[in-house]
PDB file of C-alpha atoms in Angstrom:
ATOM      1  CA  MET A   1      42.895  68.129  62.373  1.00  0.00           C
ATOM      2  CA  LYS A   2      44.434  66.281  65.733  1.00  0.00           C
ATOM      3  CA  ASP A   3      47.794  65.010  64.483  1.00  0.00           C
ATOM      4  CA  THR A   4      46.630  61.034  64.669  1.00  0.00           C
ATOM      5  CA  THR A   5      49.837  58.078  63.794  1.00  0.00           C
ATOM      6  CA  ILE A   6      48.119  55.852  61.486  1.00  0.00           C
ATOM      7  CA  PRO A   7      50.321  52.671  61.677  1.00  0.00           C
ATOM      8  CA  LEU A   8      51.041  51.327  58.075  1.00  0.00           C
ATOM      9  CA  TYR A   9      49.138  49.000  56.315  1.00  0.00           C
ATOM     10  CA  SER A  10      45.660  50.135  58.629  1.00  0.00           C
ATOM     11  CA  ARG A  11      42.263  50.448  56.565  1.00  0.00           C
ATOM     12  CA  VAL A  12      42.001  54.010  56.044  1.00  0.00           C
ATOM     13  CA  SER A  13      38.910  56.418  55.271  1.00  0.00           C
ATOM     14  CA  LEU A  14      39.192  59.203  52.323  1.00  0.00           C
ATOM     15  CA  ASN A  15      37.370  62.366  53.824  1.00  0.00           C
ATOM     16  CA  GLN A  16      36.948  64.449  50.515  1.00  0.00           C
ATOM     17  CA  ASP A  17      36.956  63.490  47.058  1.00  0.00           C
ATOM     18  CA  PHE A  18      39.382  63.176  44.824  1.00  0.00           C
ATOM     19  CA  PRO A  19      37.996  63.226  40.946  1.00  0.00           C
ATOM     20  CA  GLU A  20      41.414  62.653  39.322  1.00  0.00           C
ATOM     21  CA  TYR A  21      41.485  58.736  40.835  1.00  0.00           C
ATOM     22  CA  ASN A  22      37.731  58.044  40.432  1.00  0.00           C
ATOM     23  CA  LEU A  23      37.806  58.166  44.660  1.00  0.00           C
ATOM     24  CA  ARG A  24      34.912  60.154  46.492  1.00  0.00           C
ATOM     25  CA  GLN A  25      34.732  60.744  50.907  1.00  0.00           C
ATOM     26  CA  GLY A  26      33.937  57.650  52.267  1.00  0.00           C
ATOM     27  CA  ASP A  27      36.624  54.924  50.586  1.00  0.00           C
ATOM     28  CA  ILE A  28      38.615  52.516  52.104  1.00  0.00           C
ATOM     29  CA  ALA A  29      42.466  52.143  50.629  1.00  0.00           C
ATOM     30  CA  THR A  30      45.728  50.604  52.970  1.00  0.00           C
ATOM     31  CA  PHE A  31      48.105  53.213  54.313  1.00  0.00           C
ATOM     32  CA  ILE A  32      50.871  51.978  52.716  1.00  0.00           C
ATOM     33  CA  ASP A  33      53.956  54.734  53.410  1.00  0.00           C
ATOM     34  CA  THR A  34      54.545  58.472  53.481  1.00  0.00           C
ATOM     35  CA  VAL A  35      56.191  60.972  51.321  1.00  0.00           C
ATOM     36  CA  PRO A  36      57.363  64.143  52.537  1.00  0.00           C
ATOM     37  CA  ASP A  37      56.676  67.212  51.014  1.00  0.00           C
ATOM     38  CA  PRO A  38      59.561  68.662  48.830  1.00  0.00           C
ATOM     39  CA  GLU A  39      58.861  72.074  49.911  1.00  0.00           C
ATOM     40  CA  ASP A  40      58.487  71.374  53.947  1.00  0.00           C
ATOM     41  CA  GLY A  41      54.236  71.392  53.130  1.00  0.00           C
ATOM     42  CA  GLU A  42      51.669  68.872  54.122  1.00  0.00           C
ATOM     43  CA  ASP A  43      53.561  65.474  54.006  1.00  0.00           C
ATOM     44  CA  GLY A  44      51.622  62.565  51.510  1.00  0.00           C
ATOM     45  CA  TYR A  45      50.255  59.524  52.120  1.00  0.00           C
ATOM     46  CA  ILE A  46      50.491  56.763  49.567  1.00  0.00           C
ATOM     47  CA  LEU A  47      47.372  54.532  49.548  1.00  0.00           C
ATOM     48  CA  GLU A  48      46.868  51.225  47.904  1.00  0.00           C
ATOM     49  CA  VAL A  49      42.627  51.256  46.655  1.00  0.00           C
ATOM     50  CA  PHE A  50      41.243  47.351  46.455  1.00  0.00           C
ATOM     51  CA  ASN A  51      37.658  46.638  44.802  1.00  0.00           C
ATOM     52  CA  ALA A  52      35.270  44.548  46.480  1.00  0.00           C
ATOM     53  CA  LEU A  53      36.514  41.172  46.360  1.00  0.00           C
ATOM     54  CA  GLY A  54      40.145  42.967  47.286  1.00  0.00           C
ATOM     55  CA  GLU A  55      41.624  43.017  44.390  1.00  0.00           C
ATOM     56  CA  SER A  56      43.978  46.085  44.149  1.00  0.00           C
ATOM     57  CA  ILE A  57      42.884  48.345  41.511  1.00  0.00           C
ATOM     58  CA  ASP A  58      45.205  51.662  42.409  1.00  0.00           C
ATOM     59  CA  VAL A  59      48.312  53.019  44.241  1.00  0.00           C
ATOM     60  CA  VAL A  60      47.248  57.285  44.757  1.00  0.00           C
ATOM     61  CA  THR A  61      49.133  59.958  46.829  1.00  0.00           C
ATOM     62  CA  VAL A  62      47.027  62.114  48.588  1.00  0.00           C
ATOM     63  CA  PRO A  63      47.757  65.171  51.535  1.00  0.00           C
ATOM     64  CA  LYS A  64      47.677  63.953  54.900  1.00  0.00           C
ATOM     65  CA  SER A  65      45.020  65.611  55.682  1.00  0.00           C
ATOM     66  CA  ALA A  66      42.649  63.889  53.749  1.00  0.00           C
ATOM     67  CA  VAL A  67      42.860  60.739  55.627  1.00  0.00           C
ATOM     68  CA  ALA A  68      41.431  59.469  58.281  1.00  0.00           C
ATOM     69  CA  PRO A  69      41.760  56.623  60.274  1.00  0.00           C
ATOM     70  CA  LEU A  70      38.411  53.674  60.557  1.00  0.00           C
ATOM     71  CA  ARG A  71      36.148  54.184  63.299  1.00  0.00           C
ATOM     72  CA  SER A  72      34.221  51.355  65.137  1.00  0.00           C
ATOM     73  CA  ASP A  73      30.993  53.477  64.227  1.00  0.00           C
ATOM     74  CA  GLU A  74      31.104  53.299  60.520  1.00  0.00           C
ATOM     75  CA  ILE A  75      29.641  50.814  58.490  1.00  0.00           C
ATOM     76  CA  LEU A  76      31.000  49.865  54.883  1.00  0.00           C
ATOM     77  CA  THR A  77      29.516  50.710  52.031  1.00  0.00           C
ATOM     78  CA  VAL A  78      30.043  49.328  48.532  1.00  0.00           C
ATOM     79  CA  ARG A  79      29.731  51.127  44.929  1.00  0.00           C
ATOM     80  CA  SER A  80      30.832  51.114  41.691  1.00  0.00           C
ATOM     81  CA  GLN A  81      33.848  52.167  39.909  1.00  0.00           C
ATOM     82  CA  LEU A  82      32.204  53.014  37.032  1.00  0.00           C
ATOM     83  CA  VAL A  83      31.790  56.332  35.956  1.00  0.00           C
ATOM     84  CA  ARG A  84      28.283  56.925  34.454  1.00  0.00           C
ATOM     85  CA  LYS A  85      28.588  59.741  31.766  1.00  0.00           C
ATOM     86  CA  GLN A  86      25.601  61.719  31.204  1.00  0.00           C
ATOM     87  CA  PRO A  87      23.160  61.717  28.433  1.00  0.00           C
ATOM     88  CA  GLU A  88      23.796  64.049  26.099  1.00  0.00           C
ATOM     89  CA  VAL A  89      21.002  66.560  25.027  1.00  0.00           C
ATOM     90  CA  GLY A  90      19.740  67.400  22.507  1.00  0.00           C
TER      91      GLY A  90
END
């Protein structure tokens, strides 16, 4: 992946799912800081996640490679953050 410097407080999109945070590829967050990997691996990005009304709902850390700057050819979408349980069979 091309190394792109993302300015602090920029909106970014995820390019992979993070089920542990209930985040999906394409979700948008705000880049708020970088954390170095203690073992010289990939740095992490600290992101603040907001709901559709602009209310902060989580702060998460993801690998730098999982984040991309927003592009002018992308369209924003909305999805529910609720996790729907599958109906029990039987």
